């Protein structure tokens, strides 16, 4: 269970970043900085 929680912390920010990248393709640079922030 601990491993699942830790994995969620790893992939959720990237999933959120992908949603931003998908719905706001003009703001790819913002999405890139969002990714690099994590």
PDB file of C-alpha atoms in Angstrom:
ATOM      1  CA  UNK A   1       0.000   0.000   0.000  1.00  0.00           C
ATOM      2  CA  UNK A   2       2.848   2.345   0.786  1.00  0.00           C
ATOM      3  CA  UNK A   3       4.326   1.684  -2.640  1.00  0.00           C
ATOM      4  CA  UNK A   4       1.041   2.587  -4.332  1.00  0.00           C
ATOM      5  CA  UNK A   5       0.892   5.909  -2.517  1.00  0.00           C
ATOM      6  CA  UNK A   6       4.487   6.698  -3.436  1.00  0.00           C
ATOM      7  CA  UNK A   7       3.818   5.783  -7.059  1.00  0.00           C
ATOM      8  CA  UNK A   8       0.760   8.041  -7.105  1.00  0.00           C
ATOM      9  CA  UNK A   9       2.928  10.960  -6.006  1.00  0.00           C
ATOM     10  CA  UNK A  10       5.234  10.184  -8.934  1.00  0.00           C
ATOM     11  CA  UNK A  11       2.747   9.766 -11.772  1.00  0.00           C
ATOM     12  CA  UNK A  12      -0.093  12.137 -10.841  1.00  0.00           C
ATOM     13  CA  UNK A  13       1.884  15.353 -11.511  1.00  0.00           C
ATOM     14  CA  UNK A  14       2.903  13.975 -14.900  1.00  0.00           C
ATOM     15  CA  UNK A  15      -0.683  12.981 -15.675  1.00  0.00           C
ATOM     16  CA  UNK A  16      -1.832  16.493 -14.733  1.00  0.00           C
ATOM     17  CA  UNK A  17       0.927  17.962 -16.879  1.00  0.00           C
ATOM     18  CA  UNK A  18      -0.158  15.790 -19.799  1.00  0.00           C
ATOM     19  CA  UNK A  19      -3.755  17.037 -19.427  1.00  0.00           C
ATOM     20  CA  UNK A  20      -2.497  20.640 -19.524  1.00  0.00           C
ATOM     21  CA  UNK A  21      -0.346  19.807 -22.559  1.00  0.00           C
ATOM     22  CA  UNK A  22      -3.292  18.113 -24.299  1.00  0.00           C
ATOM     23  CA  UNK A  23      -5.922  20.803 -23.703  1.00  0.00           C
ATOM     24  CA  UNK A  24      -3.626  23.827 -24.038  1.00  0.00           C
ATOM     25  CA  UNK A  25      -1.249  22.963 -26.917  1.00  0.00           C
ATOM     26  CA  UNK A  26      -0.367  26.655 -27.356  1.00  0.00           C
ATOM     27  CA  UNK A  27       1.174  26.620 -23.899  1.00  0.00           C
ATOM     28  CA  UNK A  28       3.662  23.819 -24.532  1.00  0.00           C
ATOM     29  CA  UNK A  29       6.422  25.884 -22.934  1.00  0.00           C
ATOM     30  CA  UNK A  30       4.340  26.275 -19.765  1.00  0.00           C
ATOM     31  CA  UNK A  31       3.705  22.529 -19.774  1.00  0.00           C
ATOM     32  CA  UNK A  32       7.438  21.929 -20.181  1.00  0.00           C
ATOM     33  CA  UNK A  33       8.233  24.095 -17.156  1.00  0.00           C
ATOM     34  CA  UNK A  34       5.480  22.297 -15.264  1.00  0.00           C
ATOM     35  CA  UNK A  35       7.147  18.974 -16.033  1.00  0.00           C
ATOM     36  CA  UNK A  36      10.624  20.222 -15.119  1.00  0.00           C
ATOM     37  CA  UNK A  37       9.231  21.621 -11.856  1.00  0.00           C
ATOM     38  CA  UNK A  38       8.605  18.063 -10.711  1.00  0.00           C
TER      39      UNK A  38
END
